[in-house]
Every structure is written in structure tokens, then in C-alpha cells.
Amino acid sequence: MTLSAAPRTSSDLRIPTVNGACETAEKSLTGRIFNIQRFSLNDGQGIRTMVFFKGCPHRCPWCANPESMSPRIQTIKRQAKCLNCRTCLQDPQECPSGALEYVGEDITLPALMSRLLKDEVFFRSSGGGITLSGGEVLMQPVFARELLKELQGLGIHTAIETAGDVPRDHLLSVVDHCDQVLFDFKIMDATRARTLLNMNQHRVLENFKALTQRDVKVLPRVPLIPGYTLTQENLRQILDFLKPFNLNEIHLLPFHKYGEAKYPLLGKTYSMHKTPVPDAIALAPLRAMAESDGYTVTMGG
């Protein structure tokens, strides 16, 4: 799902704050997102709304949200909807059939809060809340922090999903306003992580250590990707790293191809096309390994 909206160009707007006052909003208080997914039952407790931030420093070949990679607002074309009328001039706002649409929008803090609070009754009744995802949400730390502060001020449960490969002050300034952090571990070998994913694995591990010193619930997660992370050796390294932190829960996320259809829309090639989705037999040893280390294991979620 993508949102159709014209990109904003102003870097200095007068906007109302959440409490009704008016202040000058710097550009940092405008976030760039590409989707708001309501009524999610994963990625945190209870019924949740997911906010997907645009931009990611990594290039994971299995990414289910390829539209998250670029920080730019992009335009996609759904050829099946195209009327070949040539009147749109490649402008999604002028396209009569909706074949062209923007991927991403710039949104102010009050505008986003207004959308999110439409589902407040479901958060209250289910113990749910808001999860910020991406992309990598910590690439927009100021906007994310201010959004989380507003939500926590209203007593709404907050969570973020992150791979932790960001400057430490970005991470800690945001997590101080989170109830939960869903932290993804991918390739533990530092050389392969850099080469294959553009990931600074040393920084990831050091940031995780710093994170565990804060007053926030941390939930480690591991995507299980054939050819990349779906090995007992890689999971063993992750479990050994986690052992000193005395965590009792881990999520294992089996590879899927749900995002495959998005790649051609963005002019990208999906390199995992021929990669088989792992079956229960392939996954069982990794689940058993985590359980033998004392973890409550959730597959997916």
C-alpha cells in the first residue's frame, strides 16, 4: 500500500501543535512516510497502527518494502490501469485512471497525530498502540522522537522497529520515548554484513548493548533468509551475543515474498525470485536452538 500525495516543498511552515497552539515548525518536524497500516496484530502488543518511514541505509535483497529504501518521494506506474491517454504528463495528480501515484509524503506532526488518533479507542481497548517502522525510522530521529513524546503523553503504547545501524544519539534520543523496541539481527559476520547489506555490524552490536541499559523493553528478532541468515551458525552467534542480557523472548521471521510485486513498479529487479520459501523442516532446528537457550520463540510477528 502506498499513499498518494504531492510532495511538500516548504521548509518553514506555520502549523498548529497538538494542544491547539501555533508555532513555527522547522523542517525537522516534518516527517516523510510512505504508508500508515491500521489494525495490525503484529509488531507489538494488541491492535496497532504502523507508521512506515521512508529511507533506509541498508540494501537487504529480501526487503518486503522496497519503496522504503530511497528517502525520496517516488512515482510509480501501474501499467494495468494506464489508459495511454497521454494527458497526465507523468503527473500523478493529473492521472485520470490512478495509474500513476506518489510513493511517500511529507507530513507534519499534528497532521499525523490526527490520523493516528482516529483509532485510539482500539488502542485503549486492546492494549495496543503505535509502531514506527520503515525503512529505518531512526534516519528521521527528531520527527520520530517528537511523535513518540506526543503519543506517550496521551498514554498510548509506543514501539519502534529498527536494525540499530545509526549514530548512538539517534537511537537513544528516540528509545527514551518508547515502551518497546523490536530490534532486528541479520548477518552477524561483519564483513558479509557490510558487503551484502551495507551494514555496520559493530555499530549495531554496540548500540544494542547501550539500548539494554535504558528503561525500555527490548525484543530481538531474526529474519531467516536462505543464503543470508538462515543458518545455525548465524543464529548461534546471535544467541551467544544475546546471552548476557537475560532476555526471555525472541521472534524468528521466516522469509516470504510478499513484497515481490513492488519491485518492477519501482524499476527494480527482485533478486530473490528463485529463492525457495523455507518449510517447517528447514525452520525447526533454528527454533529448537533458540528454545534450548531458554527463549520463548514466536515464529513471525
PDB file of C-alpha atoms in Angstrom:
ATOM      1  CA  MET A   1       0.000   0.000   0.000  1.00  0.00           C
ATOM      2  CA  THR A   2       1.172   3.484  -0.796  1.00  0.00           C
ATOM      3  CA  LEU A   3      -0.204   6.917  -0.121  1.00  0.00           C
ATOM      4  CA  SER A   4      -0.917   9.335  -2.927  1.00  0.00           C
ATOM      5  CA  ALA A   5       0.100  12.862  -2.003  1.00  0.00           C
ATOM      6  CA  ALA A   6       2.040  15.642  -3.630  1.00  0.00           C
ATOM      7  CA  PRO A   7       5.456  16.322  -2.097  1.00  0.00           C
ATOM      8  CA  ARG A   8       5.696  19.413   0.075  1.00  0.00           C
ATOM      9  CA  THR A   9       8.338  21.987  -0.754  1.00  0.00           C
ATOM     10  CA  SER A  10       8.146  24.423   2.163  1.00  0.00           C
ATOM     11  CA  SER A  11      10.808  24.082   4.833  1.00  0.00           C
ATOM     12  CA  ASP A  12       9.259  26.566   7.258  1.00  0.00           C
ATOM     13  CA  LEU A  13       5.554  26.188   7.943  1.00  0.00           C
ATOM     14  CA  ARG A  14       3.121  27.634  10.433  1.00  0.00           C
ATOM     15  CA  ILE A  15       1.252  24.669  11.870  1.00  0.00           C
ATOM     16  CA  PRO A  16      -0.912  24.057  14.937  1.00  0.00           C
ATOM     17  CA  THR A  17       0.588  21.967  17.694  1.00  0.00           C
ATOM     18  CA  VAL A  18      -1.318  19.008  19.088  1.00  0.00           C
ATOM     19  CA  ASN A  19      -2.616  21.056  22.017  1.00  0.00           C
ATOM     20  CA  GLY A  20      -4.032  23.681  19.658  1.00  0.00           C
ATOM     21  CA  ALA A  21      -1.324  26.333  19.961  1.00  0.00           C
ATOM     22  CA  CYS A  22       0.527  27.605  16.922  1.00  0.00           C
ATOM     23  CA  GLU A  23       4.275  27.566  16.405  1.00  0.00           C
ATOM     24  CA  THR A  24       6.837  27.765  13.628  1.00  0.00           C
ATOM     25  CA  ALA A  25       7.655  24.235  12.541  1.00  0.00           C
ATOM     26  CA  GLU A  26      11.193  23.623  11.400  1.00  0.00           C
ATOM     27  CA  LYS A  27      11.783  21.162   8.616  1.00  0.00           C
ATOM     28  CA  SER A  28      12.802  18.542  11.192  1.00  0.00           C
ATOM     29  CA  LEU A  29       9.186  18.422  12.405  1.00  0.00           C
ATOM     30  CA  THR A  30       8.005  17.249   9.021  1.00  0.00           C
ATOM     31  CA  GLY A  31       8.364  13.507   8.595  1.00  0.00           C
ATOM     32  CA  ARG A  32       8.488  11.563   5.352  1.00  0.00           C
ATOM     33  CA  ILE A  33       6.395   8.392   5.419  1.00  0.00           C
ATOM     34  CA  PHE A  34       5.068   6.025   2.779  1.00  0.00           C
ATOM     35  CA  ASN A  35       2.293   4.105   4.494  1.00  0.00           C
ATOM     36  CA  ILE A  36       0.016   4.013   7.511  1.00  0.00           C
ATOM     37  CA  GLN A  37      -1.249   0.498   8.163  1.00  0.00           C
ATOM     38  CA  ARG A  38      -4.191   0.256  10.538  1.00  0.00           C
ATOM     39  CA  PHE A  39      -5.443  -2.701  12.585  1.00  0.00           C
ATOM     40  CA  SER A  40      -2.172  -4.616  12.644  1.00  0.00           C
ATOM     41  CA  LEU A  41      -1.949  -7.558  15.046  1.00  0.00           C
ATOM     42  CA  ASN A  42       1.815  -7.958  14.705  1.00  0.00           C
ATOM     43  CA  ASP A  43       4.825  -5.780  15.522  1.00  0.00           C
ATOM     44  CA  GLY A  44       3.825  -5.153  19.119  1.00  0.00           C
ATOM     45  CA  GLN A  45       1.040  -5.948  21.548  1.00  0.00           C
ATOM     46  CA  GLY A  46      -2.678  -5.514  20.918  1.00  0.00           C
ATOM     47  CA  ILE A  47      -4.250  -3.769  17.926  1.00  0.00           C
ATOM     48  CA  ARG A  48      -1.710  -1.409  16.416  1.00  0.00           C
ATOM     49  CA  THR A  49      -1.275   1.201  13.745  1.00  0.00           C
ATOM     50  CA  MET A  50       2.004   1.018  11.856  1.00  0.00           C
ATOM     51  CA  VAL A  51       3.691   4.139  10.504  1.00  0.00           C
ATOM     52  CA  PHE A  52       6.265   3.362   7.823  1.00  0.00           C
ATOM     53  CA  PHE A  53       9.071   5.900   7.461  1.00  0.00           C
ATOM     54  CA  LYS A  54      10.865   6.414   4.171  1.00  0.00           C
ATOM     55  CA  GLY A  55      14.606   5.903   3.805  1.00  0.00           C
ATOM     56  CA  CYS A  56      16.948   3.062   4.754  1.00  0.00           C
ATOM     57  CA  PRO A  57      20.763   2.800   4.851  1.00  0.00           C
ATOM     58  CA  HIS A  58      20.689  -0.916   4.006  1.00  0.00           C
ATOM     59  CA  ARG A  59      20.088  -2.881   0.840  1.00  0.00           C
ATOM     60  CA  CYS A  60      18.655  -6.180   2.006  1.00  0.00           C
ATOM     61  CA  PRO A  61      17.810  -8.263  -1.110  1.00  0.00           C
ATOM     62  CA  TRP A  62      14.781  -9.763   0.640  1.00  0.00           C
ATOM     63  CA  CYS A  63      13.220  -6.447   1.669  1.00  0.00           C
ATOM     64  CA  ALA A  64       9.404  -6.614   1.608  1.00  0.00           C
ATOM     65  CA  ASN A  65       9.167  -2.806   1.441  1.00  0.00           C
ATOM     66  CA  PRO A  66      11.461  -1.775  -1.427  1.00  0.00           C
ATOM     67  CA  GLU A  67       9.634   1.560  -1.582  1.00  0.00           C
ATOM     68  CA  SER A  68      11.187   2.292   1.812  1.00  0.00           C
ATOM     69  CA  MET A  69      14.779   2.213   0.591  1.00  0.00           C
ATOM     70  CA  SER A  70      15.003   5.601  -1.084  1.00  0.00           C
ATOM     71  CA  PRO A  71      14.425   8.681   1.081  1.00  0.00           C
ATOM     72  CA  ARG A  72      12.969  10.452  -1.969  1.00  0.00           C
ATOM     73  CA  ILE A  73       9.298  10.686  -2.854  1.00  0.00           C
ATOM     74  CA  GLN A  74       8.955   8.466  -5.911  1.00  0.00           C
ATOM     75  CA  THR A  75       6.386   7.959  -8.645  1.00  0.00           C
ATOM     76  CA  ILE A  76       5.206   4.531  -9.721  1.00  0.00           C
ATOM     77  CA  LYS A  77       3.069   3.492 -12.667  1.00  0.00           C
ATOM     78  CA  ARG A  78       0.590   0.625 -12.615  1.00  0.00           C
ATOM     79  CA  GLN A  79       0.539  -0.276 -16.295  1.00  0.00           C
ATOM     80  CA  ALA A  80      -2.686  -2.285 -15.988  1.00  0.00           C
ATOM     81  CA  LYS A  81      -4.546   0.908 -15.056  1.00  0.00           C
ATOM     82  CA  CYS A  82      -2.976   3.105 -17.738  1.00  0.00           C
ATOM     83  CA  LEU A  83      -5.359   4.470 -20.397  1.00  0.00           C
ATOM     84  CA  ASN A  84      -2.490   5.573 -22.648  1.00  0.00           C
ATOM     85  CA  CYS A  85      -4.249   8.919 -22.886  1.00  0.00           C
ATOM     86  CA  ARG A  86      -1.044  10.973 -22.602  1.00  0.00           C
ATOM     87  CA  THR A  87      -2.903  13.732 -20.798  1.00  0.00           C
ATOM     88  CA  CYS A  88      -1.310  13.184 -17.408  1.00  0.00           C
ATOM     89  CA  LEU A  89       2.187  14.389 -18.428  1.00  0.00           C
ATOM     90  CA  GLN A  90       3.553  11.923 -15.866  1.00  0.00           C
ATOM     91  CA  ASP A  91       1.912  13.833 -13.016  1.00  0.00           C
ATOM     92  CA  PRO A  92       0.049  11.585 -10.552  1.00  0.00           C
ATOM     93  CA  GLN A  93      -2.260  14.450  -9.637  1.00  0.00           C
ATOM     94  CA  GLU A  94      -3.435  14.687 -13.250  1.00  0.00           C
ATOM     95  CA  CYS A  95      -3.689  10.952 -13.981  1.00  0.00           C
ATOM     96  CA  PRO A  96      -7.385  10.180 -14.670  1.00  0.00           C
ATOM     97  CA  SER A  97      -7.140   6.434 -14.018  1.00  0.00           C
ATOM     98  CA  GLY A  98      -4.891   6.426 -10.962  1.00  0.00           C
ATOM     99  CA  ALA A  99      -2.196   4.511 -12.817  1.00  0.00           C
ATOM    100  CA  LEU A 100       0.401   6.992 -11.563  1.00  0.00           C
ATOM    101  CA  GLU A 101       0.814   7.541  -7.857  1.00  0.00           C
ATOM    102  CA  TYR A 102       3.305   9.002  -5.445  1.00  0.00           C
ATOM    103  CA  VAL A 103       5.164   6.730  -3.071  1.00  0.00           C
ATOM    104  CA  GLY A 104       5.706   8.766   0.045  1.00  0.00           C
ATOM    105  CA  GLU A 105       4.502  12.019   1.513  1.00  0.00           C
ATOM    106  CA  ASP A 106       5.767  14.716   3.819  1.00  0.00           C
ATOM    107  CA  ILE A 107       3.501  15.141   6.814  1.00  0.00           C
ATOM    108  CA  THR A 108       3.506  17.460   9.813  1.00  0.00           C
ATOM    109  CA  LEU A 109       3.340  16.163  13.353  1.00  0.00           C
ATOM    110  CA  PRO A 110      -0.205  17.448  14.029  1.00  0.00           C
ATOM    111  CA  ALA A 111      -1.495  16.030  10.746  1.00  0.00           C
ATOM    112  CA  LEU A 112      -0.047  12.617  11.517  1.00  0.00           C
ATOM    113  CA  MET A 113      -1.361  12.666  15.070  1.00  0.00           C
ATOM    114  CA  SER A 114      -4.820  13.468  13.727  1.00  0.00           C
ATOM    115  CA  ARG A 115      -4.753  10.377  11.529  1.00  0.00           C
ATOM    116  CA  LEU A 116      -3.382   8.093  14.212  1.00  0.00           C
ATOM    117  CA  LEU A 117      -5.822   9.103  16.927  1.00  0.00           C
ATOM    118  CA  LYS A 118      -8.780   8.014  14.808  1.00  0.00           C
ATOM    119  CA  ASP A 119      -8.077   4.522  16.130  1.00  0.00           C
ATOM    120  CA  GLU A 120      -7.415   5.498  19.732  1.00  0.00           C
ATOM    121  CA  VAL A 121     -10.413   3.518  21.004  1.00  0.00           C
ATOM    122  CA  PHE A 122      -8.885   0.316  19.608  1.00  0.00           C
ATOM    123  CA  PHE A 123      -5.549   1.018  21.282  1.00  0.00           C
ATOM    124  CA  ARG A 124      -7.259   1.594  24.625  1.00  0.00           C
ATOM    125  CA  SER A 125      -9.480  -1.470  24.447  1.00  0.00           C
ATOM    126  CA  SER A 126      -6.813  -3.923  23.240  1.00  0.00           C
ATOM    127  CA  GLY A 127      -3.683  -2.671  24.975  1.00  0.00           C
ATOM    128  CA  GLY A 128      -2.292  -1.812  21.564  1.00  0.00           C
ATOM    129  CA  GLY A 129      -0.694   1.336  20.241  1.00  0.00           C
ATOM    130  CA  ILE A 130       1.576   2.766  17.552  1.00  0.00           C
ATOM    131  CA  THR A 131       4.638   1.132  15.999  1.00  0.00           C
ATOM    132  CA  LEU A 132       7.065   3.145  13.881  1.00  0.00           C
ATOM    133  CA  SER A 133       8.740   1.145  11.153  1.00  0.00           C
ATOM    134  CA  GLY A 134      10.337   1.670   7.774  1.00  0.00           C
ATOM    135  CA  GLY A 135      12.707   1.716   6.119  1.00  0.00           C
ATOM    136  CA  GLU A 136      14.741   2.762   9.110  1.00  0.00           C
ATOM    137  CA  VAL A 137      12.767   5.069  11.373  1.00  0.00           C
ATOM    138  CA  LEU A 138      15.937   6.260  13.117  1.00  0.00           C
ATOM    139  CA  MET A 139      17.027   8.047   9.952  1.00  0.00           C
ATOM    140  CA  GLN A 140      14.416  10.648  10.982  1.00  0.00           C
ATOM    141  CA  PRO A 141      15.156  10.768  14.725  1.00  0.00           C
ATOM    142  CA  VAL A 142      13.831  14.242  15.556  1.00  0.00           C
ATOM    143  CA  PHE A 143      10.422  13.723  13.990  1.00  0.00           C
ATOM    144  CA  ALA A 144      10.176  10.194  15.420  1.00  0.00           C
ATOM    145  CA  ARG A 145      11.103  11.402  18.904  1.00  0.00           C
ATOM    146  CA  GLU A 146       8.562  14.213  18.914  1.00  0.00           C
ATOM    147  CA  LEU A 147       5.839  11.903  17.612  1.00  0.00           C
ATOM    148  CA  LEU A 148       6.561   9.335  20.314  1.00  0.00           C
ATOM    149  CA  LYS A 149       6.587  12.018  23.006  1.00  0.00           C
ATOM    150  CA  GLU A 150       3.118  13.154  21.946  1.00  0.00           C
ATOM    151  CA  LEU A 151       1.810   9.591  21.942  1.00  0.00           C
ATOM    152  CA  GLN A 152       3.294   8.730  25.319  1.00  0.00           C
ATOM    153  CA  GLY A 153       1.850  11.931  26.736  1.00  0.00           C
ATOM    154  CA  LEU A 154      -1.563  10.540  25.839  1.00  0.00           C
ATOM    155  CA  GLY A 155      -0.801   7.199  27.456  1.00  0.00           C
ATOM    156  CA  ILE A 156      -0.599   5.320  24.136  1.00  0.00           C
ATOM    157  CA  HIS A 157       1.792   2.364  23.939  1.00  0.00           C
ATOM    158  CA  THR A 158       4.722   3.078  21.613  1.00  0.00           C
ATOM    159  CA  ALA A 159       7.167   0.846  19.764  1.00  0.00           C
ATOM    160  CA  ILE A 160       9.735   1.088  17.005  1.00  0.00           C
ATOM    161  CA  GLU A 161      11.296  -1.428  14.651  1.00  0.00           C
ATOM    162  CA  THR A 162      14.971  -0.885  13.935  1.00  0.00           C
ATOM    163  CA  ALA A 163      18.152  -2.593  12.790  1.00  0.00           C
ATOM    164  CA  GLY A 164      20.135  -0.264  15.056  1.00  0.00           C
ATOM    165  CA  ASP A 165      22.689   0.838  12.451  1.00  0.00           C
ATOM    166  CA  VAL A 166      22.548   4.561  13.218  1.00  0.00           C
ATOM    167  CA  PRO A 167      24.505   7.052  15.333  1.00  0.00           C
ATOM    168  CA  ARG A 168      24.037   6.215  19.006  1.00  0.00           C
ATOM    169  CA  ASP A 169      22.482   9.551  19.926  1.00  0.00           C
ATOM    170  CA  HIS A 170      19.797   8.997  17.266  1.00  0.00           C
ATOM    171  CA  LEU A 171      18.912   5.682  18.843  1.00  0.00           C
ATOM    172  CA  LEU A 172      18.919   6.742  22.477  1.00  0.00           C
ATOM    173  CA  SER A 173      17.060  10.021  21.955  1.00  0.00           C
ATOM    174  CA  VAL A 174      14.189   8.079  20.381  1.00  0.00           C
ATOM    175  CA  VAL A 175      14.038   4.989  22.591  1.00  0.00           C
ATOM    176  CA  ASP A 176      13.710   7.127  25.707  1.00  0.00           C
ATOM    177  CA  HIS A 177      10.145   7.689  24.486  1.00  0.00           C
ATOM    178  CA  CYS A 178       9.413   4.063  23.543  1.00  0.00           C
ATOM    179  CA  ASP A 179       7.753   1.331  25.529  1.00  0.00           C
ATOM    180  CA  GLN A 180       9.229  -1.355  23.286  1.00  0.00           C
ATOM    181  CA  VAL A 181      11.981  -1.748  20.698  1.00  0.00           C
ATOM    182  CA  LEU A 182      11.785  -4.538  18.122  1.00  0.00           C
ATOM    183  CA  PHE A 183      15.457  -4.980  17.212  1.00  0.00           C
ATOM    184  CA  ASP A 184      16.414  -6.942  14.095  1.00  0.00           C
ATOM    185  CA  PHE A 185      19.596  -9.001  13.928  1.00  0.00           C
ATOM    186  CA  LYS A 186      20.648 -10.040  10.452  1.00  0.00           C
ATOM    187  CA  ILE A 187      24.120 -11.174   9.345  1.00  0.00           C
ATOM    188  CA  MET A 188      26.490 -11.400  12.292  1.00  0.00           C
ATOM    189  CA  ASP A 189      29.693 -11.689  10.247  1.00  0.00           C
ATOM    190  CA  ALA A 190      30.832  -8.067   9.965  1.00  0.00           C
ATOM    191  CA  THR A 191      32.452  -8.421   6.533  1.00  0.00           C
ATOM    192  CA  ARG A 192      29.457 -10.126   4.948  1.00  0.00           C
ATOM    193  CA  ALA A 193      27.084  -7.669   6.610  1.00  0.00           C
ATOM    194  CA  ARG A 194      28.998  -4.751   5.105  1.00  0.00           C
ATOM    195  CA  THR A 195      29.387  -6.327   1.675  1.00  0.00           C
ATOM    196  CA  LEU A 196      25.900  -7.745   1.248  1.00  0.00           C
ATOM    197  CA  LEU A 197      23.722  -5.327   3.208  1.00  0.00           C
ATOM    198  CA  ASN A 198      25.815  -2.152   3.633  1.00  0.00           C
ATOM    199  CA  MET A 199      25.534  -2.702   7.387  1.00  0.00           C
ATOM    200  CA  ASN A 200      27.995  -1.666  10.096  1.00  0.00           C
ATOM    201  CA  GLN A 201      27.591  -4.703  12.320  1.00  0.00           C
ATOM    202  CA  HIS A 202      29.976  -3.460  15.007  1.00  0.00           C
ATOM    203  CA  ARG A 203      27.829  -0.359  15.458  1.00  0.00           C
ATOM    204  CA  VAL A 204      24.687  -2.494  15.562  1.00  0.00           C
ATOM    205  CA  LEU A 205      26.007  -4.607  18.422  1.00  0.00           C
ATOM    206  CA  GLU A 206      27.346  -1.667  20.404  1.00  0.00           C
ATOM    207  CA  ASN A 207      24.043   0.144  20.020  1.00  0.00           C
ATOM    208  CA  PHE A 208      22.165  -2.901  21.246  1.00  0.00           C
ATOM    209  CA  LYS A 209      24.329  -3.003  24.360  1.00  0.00           C
ATOM    210  CA  ALA A 210      23.579   0.665  25.037  1.00  0.00           C
ATOM    211  CA  LEU A 211      19.881   0.065  24.407  1.00  0.00           C
ATOM    212  CA  THR A 212      19.659  -2.612  27.081  1.00  0.00           C
ATOM    213  CA  GLN A 213      20.792  -0.051  29.668  1.00  0.00           C
ATOM    214  CA  ARG A 214      17.668   2.043  29.080  1.00  0.00           C
ATOM    215  CA  ASP A 215      14.242   1.627  30.614  1.00  0.00           C
ATOM    216  CA  VAL A 216      12.617   0.037  27.580  1.00  0.00           C
ATOM    217  CA  LYS A 217      11.503  -3.482  26.703  1.00  0.00           C
ATOM    218  CA  VAL A 218      13.762  -4.928  24.000  1.00  0.00           C
ATOM    219  CA  LEU A 219      12.614  -7.747  21.738  1.00  0.00           C
ATOM    220  CA  PRO A 220      15.257  -9.294  19.444  1.00  0.00           C
ATOM    221  CA  ARG A 221      14.094 -10.545  16.061  1.00  0.00           C
ATOM    222  CA  VAL A 222      15.890 -12.539  13.374  1.00  0.00           C
ATOM    223  CA  PRO A 223      14.772 -12.701   9.732  1.00  0.00           C
ATOM    224  CA  LEU A 224      15.502 -16.213   8.474  1.00  0.00           C
ATOM    225  CA  ILE A 225      16.631 -15.721   4.885  1.00  0.00           C
ATOM    226  CA  PRO A 226      18.040 -18.583   2.763  1.00  0.00           C
ATOM    227  CA  GLY A 227      21.564 -17.800   1.652  1.00  0.00           C
ATOM    228  CA  TYR A 228      21.951 -14.996   4.193  1.00  0.00           C
ATOM    229  CA  THR A 229      20.755 -15.594   7.755  1.00  0.00           C
ATOM    230  CA  LEU A 230      19.086 -19.000   7.639  1.00  0.00           C
ATOM    231  CA  THR A 231      21.993 -20.946   9.116  1.00  0.00           C
ATOM    232  CA  GLN A 232      22.529 -22.485  12.517  1.00  0.00           C
ATOM    233  CA  GLU A 233      25.949 -20.817  12.659  1.00  0.00           C
ATOM    234  CA  ASN A 234      24.483 -17.322  12.244  1.00  0.00           C
ATOM    235  CA  LEU A 235      21.718 -17.905  14.782  1.00  0.00           C
ATOM    236  CA  ARG A 236      24.221 -19.419  17.213  1.00  0.00           C
ATOM    237  CA  GLN A 237      26.298 -16.254  17.033  1.00  0.00           C
ATOM    238  CA  ILE A 238      23.212 -14.132  17.680  1.00  0.00           C
ATOM    239  CA  LEU A 239      22.140 -16.233  20.666  1.00  0.00           C
ATOM    240  CA  ASP A 240      25.653 -16.177  22.126  1.00  0.00           C
ATOM    241  CA  PHE A 241      25.742 -12.393  21.797  1.00  0.00           C
ATOM    242  CA  LEU A 242      22.337 -12.066  23.489  1.00  0.00           C
ATOM    243  CA  LYS A 243      23.111 -14.406  26.393  1.00  0.00           C
ATOM    244  CA  PRO A 244      24.485 -11.760  28.844  1.00  0.00           C
ATOM    245  CA  PHE A 245      21.326  -9.655  28.542  1.00  0.00           C
ATOM    246  CA  ASN A 246      18.999 -12.257  30.079  1.00  0.00           C
ATOM    247  CA  LEU A 247      16.173 -11.754  27.616  1.00  0.00           C
ATOM    248  CA  ASN A 248      13.424 -14.356  27.551  1.00  0.00           C
ATOM    249  CA  GLU A 249      11.713 -13.849  24.186  1.00  0.00           C
ATOM    250  CA  ILE A 250      12.806 -13.861  20.563  1.00  0.00           C
ATOM    251  CA  HIS A 251      10.956 -13.630  17.257  1.00  0.00           C
ATOM    252  CA  LEU A 252      12.130 -15.634  14.243  1.00  0.00           C
ATOM    253  CA  LEU A 253      10.839 -14.186  10.963  1.00  0.00           C
ATOM    254  CA  PRO A 254      10.764 -16.713   8.098  1.00  0.00           C
ATOM    255  CA  PHE A 255      11.483 -15.479   4.584  1.00  0.00           C
ATOM    256  CA  HIS A 256       8.488 -14.641   2.384  1.00  0.00           C
ATOM    257  CA  LYS A 257       7.942 -12.982  -0.989  1.00  0.00           C
ATOM    258  CA  TYR A 258       5.066 -10.653  -0.148  1.00  0.00           C
ATOM    259  CA  GLY A 259       6.916  -7.625  -1.493  1.00  0.00           C
ATOM    260  CA  GLU A 260       7.987  -9.142  -4.816  1.00  0.00           C
ATOM    261  CA  ALA A 261       5.331  -7.394  -6.937  1.00  0.00           C
ATOM    262  CA  LYS A 262       6.501  -3.953  -5.772  1.00  0.00           C
ATOM    263  CA  TYR A 263       9.967  -4.232  -7.317  1.00  0.00           C
ATOM    264  CA  PRO A 264       9.060  -3.817 -11.006  1.00  0.00           C
ATOM    265  CA  LEU A 265       6.803  -0.874 -10.132  1.00  0.00           C
ATOM    266  CA  LEU A 266       9.925   0.867  -8.812  1.00  0.00           C
ATOM    267  CA  GLY A 267      12.119  -0.199 -11.723  1.00  0.00           C
ATOM    268  CA  LYS A 268      13.959  -2.691  -9.517  1.00  0.00           C
ATOM    269  CA  THR A 269      14.834  -6.348 -10.008  1.00  0.00           C
ATOM    270  CA  TYR A 270      13.817  -8.788  -7.279  1.00  0.00           C
ATOM    271  CA  SER A 271      16.907 -10.956  -6.891  1.00  0.00           C
ATOM    272  CA  MET A 272      15.195 -13.433  -4.538  1.00  0.00           C
ATOM    273  CA  HIS A 273      12.733 -14.608  -7.189  1.00  0.00           C
ATOM    274  CA  LYS A 274      14.122 -18.143  -7.357  1.00  0.00           C
ATOM    275  CA  THR A 275      14.828 -18.456  -3.636  1.00  0.00           C
ATOM    276  CA  PRO A 276      12.524 -21.052  -2.040  1.00  0.00           C
ATOM    277  CA  VAL A 277      10.446 -20.126   0.972  1.00  0.00           C
ATOM    278  CA  PRO A 278      11.723 -22.300   3.853  1.00  0.00           C
ATOM    279  CA  ASP A 279       9.383 -25.005   5.071  1.00  0.00           C
ATOM    280  CA  ALA A 280       8.789 -26.224   8.619  1.00  0.00           C
ATOM    281  CA  ILE A 281      11.532 -28.828   8.294  1.00  0.00           C
ATOM    282  CA  ALA A 282      14.150 -26.174   7.480  1.00  0.00           C
ATOM    283  CA  LEU A 283      12.965 -23.894  10.287  1.00  0.00           C
ATOM    284  CA  ALA A 284      12.601 -26.483  13.050  1.00  0.00           C
ATOM    285  CA  PRO A 285      16.316 -26.744  14.004  1.00  0.00           C
ATOM    286  CA  LEU A 286      16.604 -22.978  14.462  1.00  0.00           C
ATOM    287  CA  ARG A 287      13.521 -22.805  16.622  1.00  0.00           C
ATOM    288  CA  ALA A 288      14.813 -25.710  18.703  1.00  0.00           C
ATOM    289  CA  MET A 289      18.162 -23.964  19.102  1.00  0.00           C
ATOM    290  CA  ALA A 290      16.556 -20.804  20.471  1.00  0.00           C
ATOM    291  CA  GLU A 291      14.232 -22.756  22.741  1.00  0.00           C
ATOM    292  CA  SER A 292      17.142 -24.761  24.123  1.00  0.00           C
ATOM    293  CA  ASP A 293      18.708 -21.445  25.162  1.00  0.00           C
ATOM    294  CA  GLY A 294      15.612 -20.715  27.227  1.00  0.00           C
ATOM    295  CA  TYR A 295      13.754 -18.372  24.858  1.00  0.00           C
ATOM    296  CA  THR A 296      10.054 -18.241  24.226  1.00  0.00           C
ATOM    297  CA  VAL A 297      10.028 -18.314  20.433  1.00  0.00           C
ATOM    298  CA  THR A 298       7.459 -16.697  18.183  1.00  0.00           C
ATOM    299  CA  MET A 299       7.624 -17.564  14.503  1.00  0.00           C
ATOM    300  CA  GLY A 300       6.699 -14.471  12.540  1.00  0.00           C
ATOM    301  CA  GLY A 301       5.258 -11.299  14.021  1.00  0.00           C
TER     302      GLY A 301
END
